[in-house]
PDB file of C-alpha atoms in Angstrom:
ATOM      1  CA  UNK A 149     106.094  97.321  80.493  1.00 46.00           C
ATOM      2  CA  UNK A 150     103.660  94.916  81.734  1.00 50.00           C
ATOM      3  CA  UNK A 151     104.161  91.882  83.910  1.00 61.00           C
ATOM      4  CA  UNK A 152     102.083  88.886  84.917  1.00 67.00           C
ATOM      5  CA  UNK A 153     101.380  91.173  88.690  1.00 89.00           C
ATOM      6  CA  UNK A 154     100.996  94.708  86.632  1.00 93.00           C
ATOM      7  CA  UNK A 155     100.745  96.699  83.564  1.00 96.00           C
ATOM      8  CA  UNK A 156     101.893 100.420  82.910  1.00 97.00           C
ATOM      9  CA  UNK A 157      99.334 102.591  81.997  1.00 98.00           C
ATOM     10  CA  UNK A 158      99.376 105.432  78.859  1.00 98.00           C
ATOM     11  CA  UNK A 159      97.985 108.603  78.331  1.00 97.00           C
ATOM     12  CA  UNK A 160      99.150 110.695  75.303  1.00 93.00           C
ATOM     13  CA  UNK A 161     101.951 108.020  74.493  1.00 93.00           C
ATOM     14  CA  UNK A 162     103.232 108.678  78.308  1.00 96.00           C
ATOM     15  CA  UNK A 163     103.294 106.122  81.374  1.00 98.00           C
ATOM     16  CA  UNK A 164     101.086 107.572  83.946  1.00 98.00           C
ATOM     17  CA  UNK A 165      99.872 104.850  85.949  1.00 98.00           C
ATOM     18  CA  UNK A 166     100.677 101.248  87.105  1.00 98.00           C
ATOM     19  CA  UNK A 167      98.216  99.043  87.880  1.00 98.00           C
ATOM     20  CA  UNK A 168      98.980  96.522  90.288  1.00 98.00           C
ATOM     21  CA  UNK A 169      96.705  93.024  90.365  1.00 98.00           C
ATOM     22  CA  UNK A 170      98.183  90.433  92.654  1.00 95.00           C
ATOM     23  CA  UNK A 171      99.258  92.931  95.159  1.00 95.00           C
ATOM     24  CA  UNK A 172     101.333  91.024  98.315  1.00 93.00           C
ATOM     25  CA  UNK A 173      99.260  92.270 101.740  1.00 96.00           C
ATOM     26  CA  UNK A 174      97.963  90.604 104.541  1.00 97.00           C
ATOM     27  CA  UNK A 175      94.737  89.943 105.210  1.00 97.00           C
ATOM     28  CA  UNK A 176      93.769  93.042 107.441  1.00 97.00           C
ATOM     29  CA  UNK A 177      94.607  95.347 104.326  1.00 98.00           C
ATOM     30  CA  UNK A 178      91.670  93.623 102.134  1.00 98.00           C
ATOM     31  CA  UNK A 179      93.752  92.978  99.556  1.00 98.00           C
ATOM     32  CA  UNK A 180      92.834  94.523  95.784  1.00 98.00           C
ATOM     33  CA  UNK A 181      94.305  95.721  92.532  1.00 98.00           C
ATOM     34  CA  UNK A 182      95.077  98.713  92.597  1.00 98.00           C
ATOM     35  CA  UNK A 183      96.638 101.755  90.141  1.00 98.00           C
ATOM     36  CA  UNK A 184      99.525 103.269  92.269  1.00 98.00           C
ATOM     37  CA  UNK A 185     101.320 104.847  91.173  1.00 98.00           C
ATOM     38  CA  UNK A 186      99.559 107.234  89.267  1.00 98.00           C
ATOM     39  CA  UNK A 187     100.974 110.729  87.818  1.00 98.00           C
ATOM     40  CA  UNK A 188     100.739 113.900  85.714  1.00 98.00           C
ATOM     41  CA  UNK A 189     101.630 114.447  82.178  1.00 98.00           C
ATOM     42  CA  UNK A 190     104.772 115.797  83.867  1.00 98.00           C
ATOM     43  CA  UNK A 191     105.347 113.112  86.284  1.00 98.00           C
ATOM     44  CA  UNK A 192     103.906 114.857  89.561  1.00 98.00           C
ATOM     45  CA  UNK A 193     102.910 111.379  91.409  1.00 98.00           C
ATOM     46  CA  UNK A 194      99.284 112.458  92.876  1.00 98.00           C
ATOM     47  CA  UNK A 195      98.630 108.713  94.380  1.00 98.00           C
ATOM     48  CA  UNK A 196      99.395 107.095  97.787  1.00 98.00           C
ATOM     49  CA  UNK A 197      99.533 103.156  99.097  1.00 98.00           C
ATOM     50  CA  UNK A 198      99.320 102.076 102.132  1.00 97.00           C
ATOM     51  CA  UNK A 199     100.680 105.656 103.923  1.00 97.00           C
ATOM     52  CA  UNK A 200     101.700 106.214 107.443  1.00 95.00           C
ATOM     53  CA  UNK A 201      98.112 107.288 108.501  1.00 95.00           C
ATOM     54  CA  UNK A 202      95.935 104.310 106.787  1.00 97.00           C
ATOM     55  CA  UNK A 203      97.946 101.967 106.026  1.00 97.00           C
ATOM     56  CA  UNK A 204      94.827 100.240 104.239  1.00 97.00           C
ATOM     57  CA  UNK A 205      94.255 102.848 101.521  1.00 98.00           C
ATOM     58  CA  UNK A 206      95.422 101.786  98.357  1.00 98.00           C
ATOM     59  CA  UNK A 207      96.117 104.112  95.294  1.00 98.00           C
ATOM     60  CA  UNK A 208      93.313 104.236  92.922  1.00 98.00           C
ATOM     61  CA  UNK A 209      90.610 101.598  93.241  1.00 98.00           C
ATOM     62  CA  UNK A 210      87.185 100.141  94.558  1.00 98.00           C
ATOM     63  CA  UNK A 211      86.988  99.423  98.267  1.00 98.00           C
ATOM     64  CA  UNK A 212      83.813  98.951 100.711  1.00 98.00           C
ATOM     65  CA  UNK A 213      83.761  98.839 104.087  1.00 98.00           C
ATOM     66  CA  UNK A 214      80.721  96.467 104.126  1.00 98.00           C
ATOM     67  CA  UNK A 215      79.529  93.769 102.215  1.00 98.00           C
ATOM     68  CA  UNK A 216      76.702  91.988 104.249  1.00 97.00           C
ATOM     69  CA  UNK A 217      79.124  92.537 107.697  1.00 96.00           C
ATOM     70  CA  UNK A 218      82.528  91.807 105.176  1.00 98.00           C
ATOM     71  CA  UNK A 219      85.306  94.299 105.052  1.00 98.00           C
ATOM     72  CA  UNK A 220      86.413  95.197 101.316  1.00 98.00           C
ATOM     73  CA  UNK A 221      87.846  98.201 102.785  1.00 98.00           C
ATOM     74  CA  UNK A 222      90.428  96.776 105.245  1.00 98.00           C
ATOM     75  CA  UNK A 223      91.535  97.982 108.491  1.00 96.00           C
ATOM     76  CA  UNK A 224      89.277  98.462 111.588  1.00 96.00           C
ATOM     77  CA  UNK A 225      85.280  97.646 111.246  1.00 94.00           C
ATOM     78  CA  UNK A 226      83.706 100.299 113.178  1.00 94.00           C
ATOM     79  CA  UNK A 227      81.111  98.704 115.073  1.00 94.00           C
ATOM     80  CA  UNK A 228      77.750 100.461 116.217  1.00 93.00           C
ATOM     81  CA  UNK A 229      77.696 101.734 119.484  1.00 91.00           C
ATOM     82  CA  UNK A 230      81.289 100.231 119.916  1.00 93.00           C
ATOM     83  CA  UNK A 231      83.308 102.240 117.402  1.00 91.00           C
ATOM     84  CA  UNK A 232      86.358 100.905 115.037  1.00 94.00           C
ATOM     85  CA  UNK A 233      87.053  97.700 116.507  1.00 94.00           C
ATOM     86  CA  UNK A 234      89.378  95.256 115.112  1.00 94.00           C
ATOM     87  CA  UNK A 235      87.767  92.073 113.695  1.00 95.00           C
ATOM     88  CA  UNK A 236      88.266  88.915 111.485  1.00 96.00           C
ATOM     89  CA  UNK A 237      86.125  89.691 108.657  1.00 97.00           C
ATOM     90  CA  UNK A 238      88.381  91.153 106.040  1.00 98.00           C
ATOM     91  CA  UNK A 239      87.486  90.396 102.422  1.00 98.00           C
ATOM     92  CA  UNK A 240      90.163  89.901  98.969  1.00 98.00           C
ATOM     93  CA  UNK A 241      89.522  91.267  95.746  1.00 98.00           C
ATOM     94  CA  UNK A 242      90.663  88.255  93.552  1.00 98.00           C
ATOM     95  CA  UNK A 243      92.142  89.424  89.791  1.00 98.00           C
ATOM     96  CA  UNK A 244      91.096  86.392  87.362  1.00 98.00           C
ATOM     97  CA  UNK A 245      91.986  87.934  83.997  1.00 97.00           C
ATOM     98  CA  UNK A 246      91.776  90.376  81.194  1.00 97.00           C
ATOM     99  CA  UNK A 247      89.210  90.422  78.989  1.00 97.00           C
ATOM    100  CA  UNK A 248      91.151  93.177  77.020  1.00 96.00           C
ATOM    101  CA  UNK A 249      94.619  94.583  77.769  1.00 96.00           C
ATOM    102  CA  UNK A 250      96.088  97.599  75.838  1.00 96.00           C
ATOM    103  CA  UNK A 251      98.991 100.545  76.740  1.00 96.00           C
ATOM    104  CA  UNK A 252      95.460 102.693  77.443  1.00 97.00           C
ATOM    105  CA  UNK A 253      93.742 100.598  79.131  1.00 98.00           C
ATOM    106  CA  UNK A 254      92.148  97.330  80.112  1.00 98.00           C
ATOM    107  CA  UNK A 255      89.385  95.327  80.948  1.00 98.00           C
ATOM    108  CA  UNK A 256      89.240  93.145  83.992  1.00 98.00           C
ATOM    109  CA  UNK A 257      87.400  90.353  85.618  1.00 98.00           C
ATOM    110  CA  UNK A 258      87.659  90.068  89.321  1.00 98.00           C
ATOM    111  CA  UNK A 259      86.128  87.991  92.440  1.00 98.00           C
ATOM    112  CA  UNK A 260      85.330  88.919  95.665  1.00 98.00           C
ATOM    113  CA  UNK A 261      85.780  86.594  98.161  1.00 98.00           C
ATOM    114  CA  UNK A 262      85.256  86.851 101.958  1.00 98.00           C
ATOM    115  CA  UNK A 263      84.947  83.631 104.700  1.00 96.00           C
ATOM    116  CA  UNK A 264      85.735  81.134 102.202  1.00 95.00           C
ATOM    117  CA  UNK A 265      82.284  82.240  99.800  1.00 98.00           C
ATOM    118  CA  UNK A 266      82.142  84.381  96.645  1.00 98.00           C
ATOM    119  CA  UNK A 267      79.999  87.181  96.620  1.00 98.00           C
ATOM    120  CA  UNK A 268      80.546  89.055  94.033  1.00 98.00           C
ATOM    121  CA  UNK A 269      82.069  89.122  90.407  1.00 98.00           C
ATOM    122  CA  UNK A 270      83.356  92.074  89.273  1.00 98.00           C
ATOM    123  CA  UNK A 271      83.937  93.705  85.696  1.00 98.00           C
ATOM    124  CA  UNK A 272      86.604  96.768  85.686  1.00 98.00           C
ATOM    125  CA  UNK A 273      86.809  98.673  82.905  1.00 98.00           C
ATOM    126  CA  UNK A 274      89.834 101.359  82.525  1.00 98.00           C
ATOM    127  CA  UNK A 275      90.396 103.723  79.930  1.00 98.00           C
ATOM    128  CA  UNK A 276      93.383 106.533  80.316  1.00 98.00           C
ATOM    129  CA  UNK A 277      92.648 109.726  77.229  1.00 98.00           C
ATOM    130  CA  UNK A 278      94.994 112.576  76.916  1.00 98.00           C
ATOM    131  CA  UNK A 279      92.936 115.501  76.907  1.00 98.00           C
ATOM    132  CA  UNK A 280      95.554 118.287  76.454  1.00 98.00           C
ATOM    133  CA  UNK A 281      99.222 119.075  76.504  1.00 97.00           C
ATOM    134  CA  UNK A 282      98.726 119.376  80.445  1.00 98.00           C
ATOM    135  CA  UNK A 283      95.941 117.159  81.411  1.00 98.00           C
ATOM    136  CA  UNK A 284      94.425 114.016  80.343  1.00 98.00           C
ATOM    137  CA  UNK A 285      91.624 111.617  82.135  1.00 98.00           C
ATOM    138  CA  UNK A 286      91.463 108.157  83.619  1.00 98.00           C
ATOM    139  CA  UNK A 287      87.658 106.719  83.290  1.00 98.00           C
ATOM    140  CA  UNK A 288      86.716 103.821  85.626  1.00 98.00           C
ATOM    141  CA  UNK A 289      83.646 101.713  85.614  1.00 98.00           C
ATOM    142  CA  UNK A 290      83.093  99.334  87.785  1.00 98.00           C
ATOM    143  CA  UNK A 291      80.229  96.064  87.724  1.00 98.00           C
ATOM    144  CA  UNK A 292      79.624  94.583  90.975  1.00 98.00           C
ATOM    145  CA  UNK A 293      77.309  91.423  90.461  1.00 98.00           C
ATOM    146  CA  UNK A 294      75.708  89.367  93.424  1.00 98.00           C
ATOM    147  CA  UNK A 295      76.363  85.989  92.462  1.00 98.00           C
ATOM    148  CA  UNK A 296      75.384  84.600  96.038  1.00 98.00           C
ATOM    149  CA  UNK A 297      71.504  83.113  96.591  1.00 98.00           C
ATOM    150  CA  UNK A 298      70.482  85.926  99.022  1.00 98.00           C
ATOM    151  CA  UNK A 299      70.499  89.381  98.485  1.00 98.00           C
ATOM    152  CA  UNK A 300      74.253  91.297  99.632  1.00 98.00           C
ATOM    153  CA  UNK A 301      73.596  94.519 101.828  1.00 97.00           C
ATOM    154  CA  UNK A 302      76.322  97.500 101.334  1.00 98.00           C
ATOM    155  CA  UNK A 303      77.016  99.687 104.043  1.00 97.00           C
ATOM    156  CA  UNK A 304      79.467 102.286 105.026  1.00 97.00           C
ATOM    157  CA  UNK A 305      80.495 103.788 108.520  1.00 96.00           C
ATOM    158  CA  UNK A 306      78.245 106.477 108.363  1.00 97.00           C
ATOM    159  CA  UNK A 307      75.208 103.637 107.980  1.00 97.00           C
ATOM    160  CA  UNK A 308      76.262 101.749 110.925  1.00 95.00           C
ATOM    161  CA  UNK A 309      76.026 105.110 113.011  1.00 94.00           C
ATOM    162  CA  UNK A 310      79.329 107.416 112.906  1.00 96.00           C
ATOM    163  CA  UNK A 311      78.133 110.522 110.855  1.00 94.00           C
ATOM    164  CA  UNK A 312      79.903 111.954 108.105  1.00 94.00           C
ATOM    165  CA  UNK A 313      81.789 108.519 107.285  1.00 95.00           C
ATOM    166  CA  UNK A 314      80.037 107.498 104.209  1.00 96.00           C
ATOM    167  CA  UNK A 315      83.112 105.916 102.189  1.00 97.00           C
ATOM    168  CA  UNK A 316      82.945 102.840 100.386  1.00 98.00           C
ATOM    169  CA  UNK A 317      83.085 102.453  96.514  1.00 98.00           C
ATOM    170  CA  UNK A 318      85.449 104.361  94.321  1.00 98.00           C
ATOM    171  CA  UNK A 319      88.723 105.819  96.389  1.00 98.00           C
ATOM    172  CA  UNK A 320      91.412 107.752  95.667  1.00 98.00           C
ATOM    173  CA  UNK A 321      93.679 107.540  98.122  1.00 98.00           C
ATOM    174  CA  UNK A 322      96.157 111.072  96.650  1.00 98.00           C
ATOM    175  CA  UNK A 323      99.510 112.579  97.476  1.00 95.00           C
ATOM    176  CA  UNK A 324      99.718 114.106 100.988  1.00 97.00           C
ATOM    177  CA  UNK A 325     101.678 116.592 101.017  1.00 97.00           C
ATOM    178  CA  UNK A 326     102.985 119.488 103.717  1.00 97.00           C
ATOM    179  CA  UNK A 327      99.344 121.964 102.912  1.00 97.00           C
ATOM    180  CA  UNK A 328      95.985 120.342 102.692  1.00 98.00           C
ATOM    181  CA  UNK A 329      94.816 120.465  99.373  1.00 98.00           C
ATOM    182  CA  UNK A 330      92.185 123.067  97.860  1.00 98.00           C
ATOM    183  CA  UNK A 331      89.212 121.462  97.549  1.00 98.00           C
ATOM    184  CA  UNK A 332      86.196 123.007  95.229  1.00 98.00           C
ATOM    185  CA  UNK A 333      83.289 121.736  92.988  1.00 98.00           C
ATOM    186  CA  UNK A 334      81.333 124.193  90.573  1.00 97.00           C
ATOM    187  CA  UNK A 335      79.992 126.435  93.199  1.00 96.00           C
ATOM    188  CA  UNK A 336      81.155 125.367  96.432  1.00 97.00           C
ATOM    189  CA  UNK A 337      84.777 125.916  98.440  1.00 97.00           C
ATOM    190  CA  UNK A 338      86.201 123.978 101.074  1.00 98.00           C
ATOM    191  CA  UNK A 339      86.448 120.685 102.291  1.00 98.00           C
ATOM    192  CA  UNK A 340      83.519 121.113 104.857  1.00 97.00           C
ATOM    193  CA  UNK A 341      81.011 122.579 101.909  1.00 98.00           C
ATOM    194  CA  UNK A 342      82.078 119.800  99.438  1.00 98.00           C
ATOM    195  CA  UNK A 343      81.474 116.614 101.817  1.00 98.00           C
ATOM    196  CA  UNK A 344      79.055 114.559 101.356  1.00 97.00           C
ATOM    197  CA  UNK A 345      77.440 116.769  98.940  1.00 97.00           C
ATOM    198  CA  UNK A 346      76.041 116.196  95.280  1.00 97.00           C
ATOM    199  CA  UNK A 347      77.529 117.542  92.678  1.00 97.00           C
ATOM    200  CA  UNK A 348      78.539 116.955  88.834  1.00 96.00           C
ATOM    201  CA  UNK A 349      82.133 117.254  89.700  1.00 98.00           C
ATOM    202  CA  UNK A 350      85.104 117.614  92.810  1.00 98.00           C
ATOM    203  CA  UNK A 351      88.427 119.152  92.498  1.00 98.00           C
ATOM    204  CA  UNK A 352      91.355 118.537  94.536  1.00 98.00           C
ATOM    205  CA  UNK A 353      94.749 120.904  94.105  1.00 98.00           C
ATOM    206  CA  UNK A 354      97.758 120.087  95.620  1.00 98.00           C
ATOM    207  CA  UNK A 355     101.161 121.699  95.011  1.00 96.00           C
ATOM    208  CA  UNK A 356     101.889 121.439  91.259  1.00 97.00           C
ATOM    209  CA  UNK A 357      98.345 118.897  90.792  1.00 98.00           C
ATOM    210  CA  UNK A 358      94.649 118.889  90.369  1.00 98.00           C
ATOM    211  CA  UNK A 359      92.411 115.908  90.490  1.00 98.00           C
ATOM    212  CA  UNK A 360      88.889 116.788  89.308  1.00 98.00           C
ATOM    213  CA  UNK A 361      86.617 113.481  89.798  1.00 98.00           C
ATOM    214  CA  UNK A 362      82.984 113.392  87.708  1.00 98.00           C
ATOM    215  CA  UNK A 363      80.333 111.031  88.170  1.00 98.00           C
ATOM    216  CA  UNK A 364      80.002 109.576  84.300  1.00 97.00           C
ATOM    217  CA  UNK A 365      76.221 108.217  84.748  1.00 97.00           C
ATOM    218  CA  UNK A 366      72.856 108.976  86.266  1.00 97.00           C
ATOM    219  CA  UNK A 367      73.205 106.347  88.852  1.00 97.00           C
ATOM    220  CA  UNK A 368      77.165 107.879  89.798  1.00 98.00           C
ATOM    221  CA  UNK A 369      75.646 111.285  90.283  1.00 97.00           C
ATOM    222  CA  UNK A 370      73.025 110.890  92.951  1.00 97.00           C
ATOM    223  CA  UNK A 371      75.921 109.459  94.862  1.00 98.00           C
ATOM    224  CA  UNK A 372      77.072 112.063  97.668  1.00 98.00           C
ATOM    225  CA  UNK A 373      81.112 112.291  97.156  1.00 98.00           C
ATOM    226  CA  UNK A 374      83.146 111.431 100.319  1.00 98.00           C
ATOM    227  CA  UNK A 375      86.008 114.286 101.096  1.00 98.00           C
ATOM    228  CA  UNK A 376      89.143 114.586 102.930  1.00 98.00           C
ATOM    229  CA  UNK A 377      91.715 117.462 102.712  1.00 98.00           C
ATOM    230  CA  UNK A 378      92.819 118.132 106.246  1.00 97.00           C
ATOM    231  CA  UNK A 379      92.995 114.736 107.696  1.00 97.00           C
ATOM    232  CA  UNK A 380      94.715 113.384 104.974  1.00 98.00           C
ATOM    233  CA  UNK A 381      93.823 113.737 100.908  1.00 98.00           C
ATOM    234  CA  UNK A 382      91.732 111.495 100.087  1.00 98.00           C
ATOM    235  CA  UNK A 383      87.967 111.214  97.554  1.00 98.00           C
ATOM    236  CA  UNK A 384      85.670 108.563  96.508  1.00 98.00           C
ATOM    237  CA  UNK A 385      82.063 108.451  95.756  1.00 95.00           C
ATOM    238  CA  UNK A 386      79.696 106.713  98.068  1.00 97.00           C
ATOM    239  CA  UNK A 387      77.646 103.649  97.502  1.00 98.00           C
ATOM    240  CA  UNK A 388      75.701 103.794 101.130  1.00 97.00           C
ATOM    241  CA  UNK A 389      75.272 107.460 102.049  1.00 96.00           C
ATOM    242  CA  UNK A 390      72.401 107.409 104.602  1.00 94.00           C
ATOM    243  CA  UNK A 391      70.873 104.151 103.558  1.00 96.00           C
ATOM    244  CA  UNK A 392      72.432 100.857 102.962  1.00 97.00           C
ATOM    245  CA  UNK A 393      72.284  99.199  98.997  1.00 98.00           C
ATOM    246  CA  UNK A 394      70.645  95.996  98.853  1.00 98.00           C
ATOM    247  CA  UNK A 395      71.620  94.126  95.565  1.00 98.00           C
ATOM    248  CA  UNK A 396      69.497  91.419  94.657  1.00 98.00           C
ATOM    249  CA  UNK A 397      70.578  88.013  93.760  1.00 98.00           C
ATOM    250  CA  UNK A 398      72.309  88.389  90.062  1.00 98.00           C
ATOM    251  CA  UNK A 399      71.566  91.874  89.946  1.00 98.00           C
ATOM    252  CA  UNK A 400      74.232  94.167  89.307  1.00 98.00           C
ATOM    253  CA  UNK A 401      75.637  97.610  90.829  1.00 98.00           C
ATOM    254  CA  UNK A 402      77.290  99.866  87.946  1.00 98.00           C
ATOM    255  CA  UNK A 403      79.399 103.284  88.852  1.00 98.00           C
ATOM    256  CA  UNK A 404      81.518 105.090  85.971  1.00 98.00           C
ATOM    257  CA  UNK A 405      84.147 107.642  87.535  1.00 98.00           C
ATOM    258  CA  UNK A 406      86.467 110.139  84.989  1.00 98.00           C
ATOM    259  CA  UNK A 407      88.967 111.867  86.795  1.00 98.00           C
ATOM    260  CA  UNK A 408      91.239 114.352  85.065  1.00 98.00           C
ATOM    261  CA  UNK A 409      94.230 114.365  86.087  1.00 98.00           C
ATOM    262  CA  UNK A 410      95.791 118.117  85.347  1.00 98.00           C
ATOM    263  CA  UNK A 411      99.790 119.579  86.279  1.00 98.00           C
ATOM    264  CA  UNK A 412      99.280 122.899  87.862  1.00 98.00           C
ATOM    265  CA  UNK A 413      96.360 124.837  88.986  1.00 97.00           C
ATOM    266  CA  UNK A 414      93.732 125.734  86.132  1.00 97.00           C
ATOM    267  CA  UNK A 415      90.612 127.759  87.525  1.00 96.00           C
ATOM    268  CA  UNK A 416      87.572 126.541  87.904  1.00 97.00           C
ATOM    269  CA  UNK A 417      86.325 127.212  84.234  1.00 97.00           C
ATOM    270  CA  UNK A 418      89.407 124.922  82.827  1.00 98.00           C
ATOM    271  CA  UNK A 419      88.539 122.459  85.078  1.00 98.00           C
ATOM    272  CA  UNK A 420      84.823 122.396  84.354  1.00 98.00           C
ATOM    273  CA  UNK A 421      85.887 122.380  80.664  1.00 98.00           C
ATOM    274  CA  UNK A 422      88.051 119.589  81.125  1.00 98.00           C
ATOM    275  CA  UNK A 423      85.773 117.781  82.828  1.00 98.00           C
ATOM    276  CA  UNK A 424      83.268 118.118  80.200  1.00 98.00           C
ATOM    277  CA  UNK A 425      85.900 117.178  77.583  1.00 97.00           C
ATOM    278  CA  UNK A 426      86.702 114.078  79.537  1.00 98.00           C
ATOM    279  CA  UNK A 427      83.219 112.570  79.880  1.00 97.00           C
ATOM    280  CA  UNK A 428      82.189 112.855  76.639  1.00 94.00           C
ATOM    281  CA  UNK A 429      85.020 110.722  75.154  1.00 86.00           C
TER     282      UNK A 429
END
């Protein structure tokens, strides 16, 4: 069922997702579209909005904590030598249409918007593909264009000096749940090996679930990915790792994402399998 504020997304003939694009939130949330909630073949909801902990993180989406001193991220700014620090300078993520709308997927134009000036225009491209009777895999590209005179500088946490905080780009915000999940990538265990490391793909398993996120182009993969387990669940690849992006005017930042999205627990082979599947579709 779709509506003019959401759609319902389908994988295999199922509903698995909903994808929300006027979303109600104040201003300190950055408000976004956003797909929450997503699910399993079997209905095992493996997606959060705006939890207990950060009340900011929103399901399945594109979020940056800093767009030339903007927050797209929402919540506290943390500040050098100052730390988070609340401040003014939250950003929207403004739906203006779909170019394309089907059960599987859709194809979206958005603007975002901060102190009263656009800055960039977006294009948001979602497919969902079953994959097998268990599994199947949501693909997400995003296009960020600078459409302002000057060039737009991207930065994360970790850029404006708190280590290890390099968010900012594609987030998935997943299910917390009583246990941490298992975290794991091809050759690597644990939440602390996985962090803001490079690698072709990142598992999380949670009771019943398994997310297994794969960077889908060149440019994706030399993006470190950005880990929590213990804290609270949470993965997205990072934009501004050590360095911040500078985007030229009218140039254009692309990222492709394809998570599978898998009820139970397969080992590592099934999931590298899967993810190769899933990418090559």
């Amino acid at each position: 069922m779709t509506s003019p504020d959401s759609l319902v997304l389908r994988a295999a003939g199922r509903p698995v997702g909903r994808y929300v694009t006027r979303p109600g939130l104040p201003a300190r949330l950055a408000p976004r579209p956003y797909l929450h909630p997503v699910t399993t073949l079997a209905g095992t909801p493996v997606t959060e909005v705006s939890p207990a902990d950060h009340a900011h993180h929103l399901g399945v989406g594109v979020a940056v904590p800093d767009v030339e001193g903007h927050n797209f991220w929402g919540g506290r700014t943390f500040v050098r030598d100052q730390g988070p620090t609340e401040l003014d300078n939250h950003g929207v993520q403004r739906h203006t249409g779909f170019q394309l709308c089907d059960p599987d997927g859709f194809v979206e134009e958005l603007r975002w918007a901060a102190a009263g000036t656009e800055l960039l225009r977006e294009r948001r491209t979602v497919a969902a593909t079953g994959l097998t009777e268990t599994a199947w895999a949501l693909d997400f590209t995003f296009s960020l264009t600078n459409v302002t005179p000057g060039p737009l500088s991207f930065g994360s946490p970790a850029t404006n000096g708190r280590p290890g905080a390099a968010y900012g780009g594609f987030f998935w915000r997943a299910r917390k749940e009583s246990r941490p999940p298992e975290v794991f990538t091809a050759d690597r265990e644990g939440e602390a090996e996985a962090h803001g490391t490079r690698a072709d793909w990142l598992a999380l398993a949670g009771a019943g679930w398994t997310l297994a996120f794969a960077g889908a182009t060149e440019d994706t993969r030399r993006d470190p990915w950005f880990v929590r387990a213990a804290e609270y669940p949470g993965v997205g690849s990072s934009l501004a790792h050590t360095e911040r992006l500078t985007v030229a005017p009218g140039e254009t930042v692309v990222r492709r994402i394809v998570t599978v999205v898998a009820d139970g627990r397969p080992a590592r082979d099934e999931v590298a399998a899967l993810v190769r599947k899933a990418v090559a579709q």
